mmCIF file with all atom_site columns, C-alpha atoms in Angstrom:
data_model
loop_
_atom_site.group_PDB
_atom_site.id
_atom_site.type_symbol
_atom_site.label_atom_id
_atom_site.label_alt_id
_atom_site.label_comp_id
_atom_site.label_asym_id
_atom_site.label_entity_id
_atom_site.label_seq_id
_atom_site.pdbx_PDB_ins_code
_atom_site.Cartn_x
_atom_site.Cartn_y
_atom_site.Cartn_z
_atom_site.occupancy
_atom_site.B_iso_or_equiv
_atom_site.pdbx_formal_charge
_atom_site.auth_seq_id
_atom_site.auth_comp_id
_atom_site.auth_asym_id
_atom_site.auth_atom_id
_atom_site.pdbx_PDB_model_num
ATOM 1   C CA . UNK U 1 1   ? 13.046  -17.534 55.904 1.00 0.00 ? 845  UNK U CA 1
ATOM 2   C CA . UNK U 1 2   ? 9.196   -18.614 56.214 1.00 0.00 ? 846  UNK U CA 1
ATOM 3   C CA . UNK U 1 3   ? 8.913   -22.072 56.069 1.00 0.00 ? 847  UNK U CA 1
ATOM 4   C CA . UNK U 1 4   ? 5.422   -22.016 55.191 1.00 0.00 ? 848  UNK U CA 1
ATOM 5   C CA . UNK U 1 5   ? 5.841   -20.212 52.357 1.00 0.00 ? 849  UNK U CA 1
ATOM 6   C CA . UNK U 1 6   ? 4.716   -21.832 48.879 1.00 0.00 ? 850  UNK U CA 1
ATOM 7   C CA . UNK U 1 7   ? 7.233   -22.726 46.518 1.00 0.00 ? 851  UNK U CA 1
ATOM 8   C CA . UNK U 1 8   ? 6.520   -23.072 42.874 1.00 0.00 ? 852  UNK U CA 1
ATOM 9   C CA . UNK U 1 9   ? 8.205   -26.415 41.109 1.00 0.00 ? 853  UNK U CA 1
ATOM 10  C CA . UNK U 1 10  ? 5.953   -27.108 38.235 1.00 0.00 ? 854  UNK U CA 1
ATOM 11  C CA . UNK U 1 11  ? 2.751   -27.658 36.630 1.00 0.00 ? 855  UNK U CA 1
ATOM 12  C CA . UNK U 1 12  ? 0.460   -29.876 35.055 1.00 0.00 ? 856  UNK U CA 1
ATOM 13  C CA . UNK U 1 13  ? 0.417   -29.181 31.248 1.00 0.00 ? 857  UNK U CA 1
ATOM 14  C CA . UNK U 1 14  ? -2.095  -32.203 30.038 1.00 0.00 ? 858  UNK U CA 1
ATOM 15  C CA . UNK U 1 15  ? -3.320  -35.530 30.195 1.00 0.00 ? 859  UNK U CA 1
ATOM 16  C CA . UNK U 1 16  ? -1.704  -38.530 29.573 1.00 0.00 ? 860  UNK U CA 1
ATOM 17  C CA . UNK U 1 17  ? -3.760  -42.346 29.490 1.00 0.00 ? 861  UNK U CA 1
ATOM 18  C CA . UNK U 1 18  ? -7.599  -42.510 30.248 1.00 0.00 ? 862  UNK U CA 1
ATOM 19  C CA . UNK U 1 19  ? -6.468  -43.913 33.951 1.00 0.00 ? 863  UNK U CA 1
ATOM 20  C CA . UNK U 1 20  ? -6.194  -40.169 35.315 1.00 0.00 ? 864  UNK U CA 1
ATOM 21  C CA . UNK U 1 21  ? -2.191  -39.988 34.959 1.00 0.00 ? 865  UNK U CA 1
ATOM 22  C CA . UNK U 1 22  ? -1.440  -35.818 33.718 1.00 0.00 ? 866  UNK U CA 1
ATOM 23  C CA . UNK U 1 23  ? 1.949   -35.251 32.136 1.00 0.00 ? 867  UNK U CA 1
ATOM 24  C CA . UNK U 1 24  ? 3.970   -32.552 34.116 1.00 0.00 ? 868  UNK U CA 1
ATOM 25  C CA . UNK U 1 25  ? 6.562   -29.788 33.192 1.00 0.00 ? 869  UNK U CA 1
ATOM 26  C CA . UNK U 1 26  ? 9.356   -29.809 36.444 1.00 0.00 ? 870  UNK U CA 1
ATOM 27  C CA . UNK U 1 27  ? 11.368  -26.902 37.264 1.00 0.00 ? 871  UNK U CA 1
ATOM 28  C CA . UNK U 1 28  ? 13.791  -29.173 39.837 1.00 0.00 ? 872  UNK U CA 1
ATOM 29  C CA . UNK U 1 29  ? 17.105  -30.335 38.753 1.00 0.00 ? 873  UNK U CA 1
ATOM 30  C CA . UNK U 1 30  ? 17.195  -32.833 37.763 1.00 0.00 ? 874  UNK U CA 1
ATOM 31  C CA . UNK U 1 31  ? 13.315  -32.698 37.099 1.00 0.00 ? 875  UNK U CA 1
ATOM 32  C CA . UNK U 1 32  ? 12.165  -36.193 38.659 1.00 0.00 ? 876  UNK U CA 1
ATOM 33  C CA . UNK U 1 33  ? 13.326  -34.836 41.793 1.00 0.00 ? 877  UNK U CA 1
ATOM 34  C CA . UNK U 1 34  ? 9.711   -33.149 41.892 1.00 0.00 ? 878  UNK U CA 1
ATOM 35  C CA . UNK U 1 35  ? 8.436   -36.211 43.239 1.00 0.00 ? 879  UNK U CA 1
ATOM 36  C CA . UNK U 1 36  ? 10.450  -36.283 46.382 1.00 0.00 ? 880  UNK U CA 1
ATOM 37  C CA . UNK U 1 37  ? 9.155   -32.853 47.674 1.00 0.00 ? 881  UNK U CA 1
ATOM 38  C CA . UNK U 1 38  ? 5.589   -33.499 48.790 1.00 0.00 ? 882  UNK U CA 1
ATOM 39  C CA . UNK U 1 39  ? 2.391   -33.257 49.275 1.00 0.00 ? 883  UNK U CA 1
ATOM 40  C CA . UNK U 1 40  ? 1.757   -31.063 46.402 1.00 0.00 ? 884  UNK U CA 1
ATOM 41  C CA . UNK U 1 41  ? -0.428  -28.255 46.401 1.00 0.00 ? 885  UNK U CA 1
ATOM 42  C CA . UNK U 1 42  ? -2.366  -28.072 43.633 1.00 0.00 ? 886  UNK U CA 1
ATOM 43  C CA . UNK U 1 43  ? -4.649  -24.658 42.640 1.00 0.00 ? 887  UNK U CA 1
ATOM 44  C CA . UNK U 1 44  ? -6.461  -23.829 39.186 1.00 0.00 ? 888  UNK U CA 1
ATOM 45  C CA . UNK U 1 45  ? -8.721  -20.781 38.662 1.00 0.00 ? 889  UNK U CA 1
ATOM 46  C CA . UNK U 1 46  ? -11.976 -23.568 40.223 1.00 0.00 ? 890  UNK U CA 1
ATOM 47  C CA . UNK U 1 47  ? -9.698  -25.541 42.477 1.00 0.00 ? 891  UNK U CA 1
ATOM 48  C CA . UNK U 1 48  ? -7.211  -26.425 45.158 1.00 0.00 ? 892  UNK U CA 1
ATOM 49  C CA . UNK U 1 49  ? -6.330  -29.605 46.564 1.00 0.00 ? 893  UNK U CA 1
ATOM 50  C CA . UNK U 1 50  ? -3.571  -31.496 48.731 1.00 0.00 ? 894  UNK U CA 1
ATOM 51  C CA . UNK U 1 51  ? -2.073  -34.496 47.106 1.00 0.00 ? 895  UNK U CA 1
ATOM 52  C CA . UNK U 1 52  ? 0.106   -36.748 49.041 1.00 0.00 ? 896  UNK U CA 1
ATOM 53  C CA . UNK U 1 53  ? 1.936   -39.958 47.669 1.00 0.00 ? 897  UNK U CA 1
ATOM 54  C CA . UNK U 1 54  ? 2.024   -38.251 43.645 1.00 0.00 ? 898  UNK U CA 1
ATOM 55  C CA . UNK U 1 55  ? 4.041   -40.696 41.790 1.00 0.00 ? 899  UNK U CA 1
ATOM 56  C CA . UNK U 1 56  ? 5.499   -40.517 38.047 1.00 0.00 ? 900  UNK U CA 1
ATOM 57  C CA . UNK U 1 57  ? 8.133   -41.691 34.843 1.00 0.00 ? 901  UNK U CA 1
ATOM 58  C CA . UNK U 1 58  ? 9.577   -40.261 32.625 1.00 0.00 ? 902  UNK U CA 1
ATOM 59  C CA . UNK U 1 59  ? 7.761   -40.469 29.435 1.00 0.00 ? 903  UNK U CA 1
ATOM 60  C CA . UNK U 1 60  ? 9.305   -39.697 26.101 1.00 0.00 ? 904  UNK U CA 1
ATOM 61  C CA . UNK U 1 61  ? 11.292  -36.146 26.247 1.00 0.00 ? 905  UNK U CA 1
ATOM 62  C CA . UNK U 1 62  ? 8.650   -35.671 29.372 1.00 0.00 ? 906  UNK U CA 1
ATOM 63  C CA . UNK U 1 63  ? 7.162   -36.467 32.436 1.00 0.00 ? 907  UNK U CA 1
ATOM 64  C CA . UNK U 1 64  ? 3.851   -38.317 33.564 1.00 0.00 ? 908  UNK U CA 1
ATOM 65  C CA . UNK U 1 65  ? 2.049   -38.697 37.090 1.00 0.00 ? 909  UNK U CA 1
ATOM 66  C CA . UNK U 1 66  ? -0.507  -40.059 38.948 1.00 0.00 ? 910  UNK U CA 1
ATOM 67  C CA . UNK U 1 67  ? -1.885  -38.094 40.961 1.00 0.00 ? 911  UNK U CA 1
ATOM 68  C CA . UNK U 1 68  ? -3.526  -39.847 44.125 1.00 0.00 ? 912  UNK U CA 1
ATOM 69  C CA . UNK U 1 69  ? -7.579  -40.209 44.182 1.00 0.00 ? 913  UNK U CA 1
ATOM 70  C CA . UNK U 1 70  ? -7.533  -39.098 40.479 1.00 0.00 ? 914  UNK U CA 1
ATOM 71  C CA . UNK U 1 71  ? -8.534  -42.277 38.044 1.00 0.00 ? 915  UNK U CA 1
ATOM 72  C CA . UNK U 1 72  ? -9.746  -40.953 35.199 1.00 0.00 ? 916  UNK U CA 1
ATOM 73  C CA . UNK U 1 73  ? -9.105  -38.606 32.546 1.00 0.00 ? 917  UNK U CA 1
ATOM 74  C CA . UNK U 1 74  ? -12.119 -36.437 32.888 1.00 0.00 ? 918  UNK U CA 1
ATOM 75  C CA . UNK U 1 75  ? -11.155 -36.232 36.755 1.00 0.00 ? 919  UNK U CA 1
ATOM 76  C CA . UNK U 1 76  ? -7.245  -35.124 35.919 1.00 0.00 ? 920  UNK U CA 1
ATOM 77  C CA . UNK U 1 77  ? -8.284  -32.647 32.601 1.00 0.00 ? 921  UNK U CA 1
ATOM 78  C CA . UNK U 1 78  ? -9.547  -31.213 35.584 1.00 0.00 ? 922  UNK U CA 1
ATOM 79  C CA . UNK U 1 79  ? -6.081  -30.730 37.191 1.00 0.00 ? 923  UNK U CA 1
ATOM 80  C CA . UNK U 1 80  ? -4.096  -29.228 33.536 1.00 0.00 ? 924  UNK U CA 1
ATOM 81  C CA . UNK U 1 81  ? -3.126  -25.397 34.325 1.00 0.00 ? 925  UNK U CA 1
ATOM 82  C CA . UNK U 1 82  ? -2.585  -26.247 37.680 1.00 0.00 ? 926  UNK U CA 1
ATOM 83  C CA . UNK U 1 83  ? 0.624   -25.044 39.428 1.00 0.00 ? 927  UNK U CA 1
ATOM 84  C CA . UNK U 1 84  ? 2.371   -27.534 41.815 1.00 0.00 ? 928  UNK U CA 1
ATOM 85  C CA . UNK U 1 85  ? 3.303   -25.945 44.529 1.00 0.00 ? 929  UNK U CA 1
ATOM 86  C CA . UNK U 1 86  ? 5.145   -27.155 48.187 1.00 0.00 ? 930  UNK U CA 1
ATOM 87  C CA . UNK U 1 87  ? 5.685   -25.339 51.616 1.00 0.00 ? 931  UNK U CA 1
ATOM 88  C CA . UNK U 1 88  ? 9.305   -24.698 52.012 1.00 0.00 ? 932  UNK U CA 1
ATOM 89  C CA . UNK U 1 89  ? 10.165  -26.366 55.308 1.00 0.00 ? 933  UNK U CA 1
ATOM 90  C CA . UNK U 1 90  ? 9.844   -29.962 52.349 1.00 0.00 ? 934  UNK U CA 1
ATOM 91  C CA . UNK U 1 91  ? 13.022  -28.805 50.748 1.00 0.00 ? 935  UNK U CA 1
ATOM 92  C CA . UNK U 1 92  ? 16.678  -30.126 51.843 1.00 0.00 ? 936  UNK U CA 1
ATOM 93  C CA . UNK U 1 93  ? 18.555  -27.223 53.446 1.00 0.00 ? 937  UNK U CA 1
ATOM 94  C CA . UNK U 1 94  ? 20.822  -25.853 50.702 1.00 0.00 ? 938  UNK U CA 1
ATOM 95  C CA . UNK U 1 95  ? 24.905  -26.605 51.107 1.00 0.00 ? 939  UNK U CA 1
ATOM 96  C CA . UNK U 1 96  ? 26.693  -24.226 51.838 1.00 0.00 ? 940  UNK U CA 1
ATOM 97  C CA . UNK U 1 97  ? 27.252  -21.198 49.989 1.00 0.00 ? 941  UNK U CA 1
ATOM 98  C CA . UNK U 1 98  ? 24.122  -22.455 48.219 1.00 0.00 ? 942  UNK U CA 1
ATOM 99  C CA . UNK U 1 99  ? 20.756  -20.515 47.764 1.00 0.00 ? 943  UNK U CA 1
ATOM 100 C CA . UNK U 1 100 ? 17.313  -21.252 46.963 1.00 0.00 ? 944  UNK U CA 1
ATOM 101 C CA . UNK U 1 101 ? 16.075  -18.257 44.770 1.00 0.00 ? 945  UNK U CA 1
ATOM 102 C CA . UNK U 1 102 ? 12.721  -17.462 46.783 1.00 0.00 ? 946  UNK U CA 1
ATOM 103 C CA . UNK U 1 103 ? 14.901  -16.654 50.352 1.00 0.00 ? 947  UNK U CA 1
ATOM 104 C CA . UNK U 1 104 ? 16.879  -14.407 48.398 1.00 0.00 ? 948  UNK U CA 1
ATOM 105 C CA . UNK U 1 105 ? 13.995  -12.831 46.956 1.00 0.00 ? 949  UNK U CA 1
ATOM 106 C CA . UNK U 1 106 ? 12.408  -10.133 49.828 1.00 0.00 ? 950  UNK U CA 1
ATOM 107 C CA . UNK U 1 107 ? 16.191  -9.332  51.374 1.00 0.00 ? 951  UNK U CA 1
ATOM 108 C CA . UNK U 1 108 ? 17.574  -5.723  51.169 1.00 0.00 ? 952  UNK U CA 1
ATOM 109 C CA . UNK U 1 109 ? 20.550  -5.221  49.182 1.00 0.00 ? 953  UNK U CA 1
ATOM 110 C CA . UNK U 1 110 ? 23.005  -2.611  50.437 1.00 0.00 ? 954  UNK U CA 1
ATOM 111 C CA . UNK U 1 111 ? 26.623  -1.757  49.106 1.00 0.00 ? 955  UNK U CA 1
ATOM 112 C CA . UNK U 1 112 ? 29.768  -2.591  50.790 1.00 0.00 ? 956  UNK U CA 1
ATOM 113 C CA . UNK U 1 113 ? 29.996  0.879   52.484 1.00 0.00 ? 957  UNK U CA 1
ATOM 114 C CA . UNK U 1 114 ? 25.912  1.042   53.889 1.00 0.00 ? 958  UNK U CA 1
ATOM 115 C CA . UNK U 1 115 ? 24.324  2.540   50.808 1.00 0.00 ? 959  UNK U CA 1
ATOM 116 C CA . UNK U 1 116 ? 20.711  0.879   50.162 1.00 0.00 ? 960  UNK U CA 1
ATOM 117 C CA . UNK U 1 117 ? 19.983  -0.291  46.847 1.00 0.00 ? 961  UNK U CA 1
ATOM 118 C CA . UNK U 1 118 ? 16.495  -1.458  47.359 1.00 0.00 ? 962  UNK U CA 1
ATOM 119 C CA . UNK U 1 119 ? 15.019  -5.355  47.826 1.00 0.00 ? 963  UNK U CA 1
ATOM 120 C CA . UNK U 1 120 ? 15.286  -8.562  45.692 1.00 0.00 ? 964  UNK U CA 1
ATOM 121 C CA . UNK U 1 121 ? 12.413  -8.852  43.984 1.00 0.00 ? 965  UNK U CA 1
ATOM 122 C CA . UNK U 1 122 ? 13.663  -12.187 41.765 1.00 0.00 ? 966  UNK U CA 1
ATOM 123 C CA . UNK U 1 123 ? 16.001  -13.496 40.120 1.00 0.00 ? 967  UNK U CA 1
ATOM 124 C CA . UNK U 1 124 ? 17.070  -14.318 36.690 1.00 0.00 ? 968  UNK U CA 1
ATOM 125 C CA . UNK U 1 125 ? 19.343  -17.531 35.078 1.00 0.00 ? 969  UNK U CA 1
ATOM 126 C CA . UNK U 1 126 ? 21.848  -16.428 32.368 1.00 0.00 ? 970  UNK U CA 1
ATOM 127 C CA . UNK U 1 127 ? 24.097  -18.748 30.624 1.00 0.00 ? 971  UNK U CA 1
ATOM 128 C CA . UNK U 1 128 ? 26.732  -16.980 33.029 1.00 0.00 ? 972  UNK U CA 1
ATOM 129 C CA . UNK U 1 129 ? 25.103  -16.523 36.374 1.00 0.00 ? 973  UNK U CA 1
ATOM 130 C CA . UNK U 1 130 ? 22.000  -15.801 38.351 1.00 0.00 ? 974  UNK U CA 1
ATOM 131 C CA . UNK U 1 131 ? 20.989  -12.231 38.620 1.00 0.00 ? 975  UNK U CA 1
ATOM 132 C CA . UNK U 1 132 ? 19.535  -10.501 40.918 1.00 0.00 ? 976  UNK U CA 1
ATOM 133 C CA . UNK U 1 133 ? 16.502  -7.956  39.958 1.00 0.00 ? 977  UNK U CA 1
ATOM 134 C CA . UNK U 1 134 ? 16.828  -5.421  42.816 1.00 0.00 ? 978  UNK U CA 1
ATOM 135 C CA . UNK U 1 135 ? 14.297  -2.675  42.851 1.00 0.00 ? 979  UNK U CA 1
ATOM 136 C CA . UNK U 1 136 ? 13.970  0.841   44.754 1.00 0.00 ? 980  UNK U CA 1
ATOM 137 C CA . UNK U 1 137 ? 11.171  2.747   44.080 1.00 0.00 ? 981  UNK U CA 1
ATOM 138 C CA . UNK U 1 138 ? 11.683  3.882   39.871 1.00 0.00 ? 982  UNK U CA 1
ATOM 139 C CA . UNK U 1 139 ? 15.400  2.393   39.878 1.00 0.00 ? 983  UNK U CA 1
ATOM 140 C CA . UNK U 1 140 ? 15.992  -0.955  38.412 1.00 0.00 ? 984  UNK U CA 1
ATOM 141 C CA . UNK U 1 141 ? 19.362  -3.003  39.085 1.00 0.00 ? 985  UNK U CA 1
ATOM 142 C CA . UNK U 1 142 ? 20.346  -5.939  37.699 1.00 0.00 ? 986  UNK U CA 1
ATOM 143 C CA . UNK U 1 143 ? 23.300  -7.266  39.850 1.00 0.00 ? 987  UNK U CA 1
ATOM 144 C CA . UNK U 1 144 ? 25.434  -10.177 39.093 1.00 0.00 ? 988  UNK U CA 1
ATOM 145 C CA . UNK U 1 145 ? 24.795  -12.753 41.494 1.00 0.00 ? 989  UNK U CA 1
ATOM 146 C CA . UNK U 1 146 ? 28.470  -13.677 41.724 1.00 0.00 ? 990  UNK U CA 1
ATOM 147 C CA . UNK U 1 147 ? 29.658  -14.649 45.033 1.00 0.00 ? 991  UNK U CA 1
ATOM 148 C CA . UNK U 1 148 ? 33.690  -13.551 46.200 1.00 0.00 ? 992  UNK U CA 1
ATOM 149 C CA . UNK U 1 149 ? 33.414  -10.127 43.159 1.00 0.00 ? 993  UNK U CA 1
ATOM 150 C CA . UNK U 1 150 ? 30.038  -8.808  43.624 1.00 0.00 ? 994  UNK U CA 1
ATOM 151 C CA . UNK U 1 151 ? 28.499  -10.588 46.589 1.00 0.00 ? 995  UNK U CA 1
ATOM 152 C CA . UNK U 1 152 ? 30.181  -10.165 48.999 1.00 0.00 ? 996  UNK U CA 1
ATOM 153 C CA . UNK U 1 153 ? 28.099  -11.285 52.216 1.00 0.00 ? 997  UNK U CA 1
ATOM 154 C CA . UNK U 1 154 ? 24.134  -12.845 52.255 1.00 0.00 ? 998  UNK U CA 1
ATOM 155 C CA . UNK U 1 155 ? 22.664  -12.566 56.118 1.00 0.00 ? 999  UNK U CA 1
ATOM 156 C CA . UNK U 1 156 ? 19.832  -14.105 56.250 1.00 0.00 ? 1000 UNK U CA 1
ATOM 157 C CA . UNK U 1 157 ? 19.154  -12.992 60.601 1.00 0.00 ? 1001 UNK U CA 1
ATOM 158 C CA . UNK U 1 158 ? 19.775  -9.061  58.981 1.00 0.00 ? 1002 UNK U CA 1
ATOM 159 C CA . UNK U 1 159 ? 17.745  -9.912  55.837 1.00 0.00 ? 1003 UNK U CA 1
ATOM 160 C CA . UNK U 1 160 ? 20.364  -8.151  53.773 1.00 0.00 ? 1004 UNK U CA 1
ATOM 161 C CA . UNK U 1 161 ? 22.770  -9.249  50.927 1.00 0.00 ? 1005 UNK U CA 1
ATOM 162 C CA . UNK U 1 162 ? 26.132  -6.600  50.812 1.00 0.00 ? 1006 UNK U CA 1
ATOM 163 C CA . UNK U 1 163 ? 27.443  -6.453  47.401 1.00 0.00 ? 1007 UNK U CA 1
ATOM 164 C CA . UNK U 1 164 ? 30.169  -4.238  45.458 1.00 0.00 ? 1008 UNK U CA 1
ATOM 165 C CA . UNK U 1 165 ? 28.394  -2.421  43.380 1.00 0.00 ? 1009 UNK U CA 1
ATOM 166 C CA . UNK U 1 166 ? 28.424  0.897   41.999 1.00 0.00 ? 1010 UNK U CA 1
ATOM 167 C CA . UNK U 1 167 ? 24.914  2.851   43.344 1.00 0.00 ? 1011 UNK U CA 1
ATOM 168 C CA . UNK U 1 168 ? 24.862  4.710   40.228 1.00 0.00 ? 1012 UNK U CA 1
ATOM 169 C CA . UNK U 1 169 ? 25.385  1.964   37.918 1.00 0.00 ? 1013 UNK U CA 1
#
């Protein structure tokens, strides 16, 4: 795991008021947890900046935030569309048998018999469980990330996930 890797937590989607506040879309759970992870590294096509001490509140069905040093609506407008990222090192350690998706991305996937299935490209959420998207050249596999029946081990030291999965499937 690379502790300096940047993790996407949300984005700025609009303006709120005239004093430089912005509307956020947060992908943390609960969504207000986004304010616990600082500093924010905001990047647009034309600018990049680190913000320390951003704070906010729930407003209607959304979240609004004050970016330190941004005092008016015009300054805030420059950040619409910016992705909110933080360094991986600011996130808390996951609990036993819990994983951040970003830590699983790039790991090799092998069967219990040692057959290589590829590497984890990304994960997707479904109603029932999360799913590993595993790519091996042209072949793509969707493997349920369910510990026990399918996922037998996650070994960060060896950079691999062991699964009980038919290589032909």
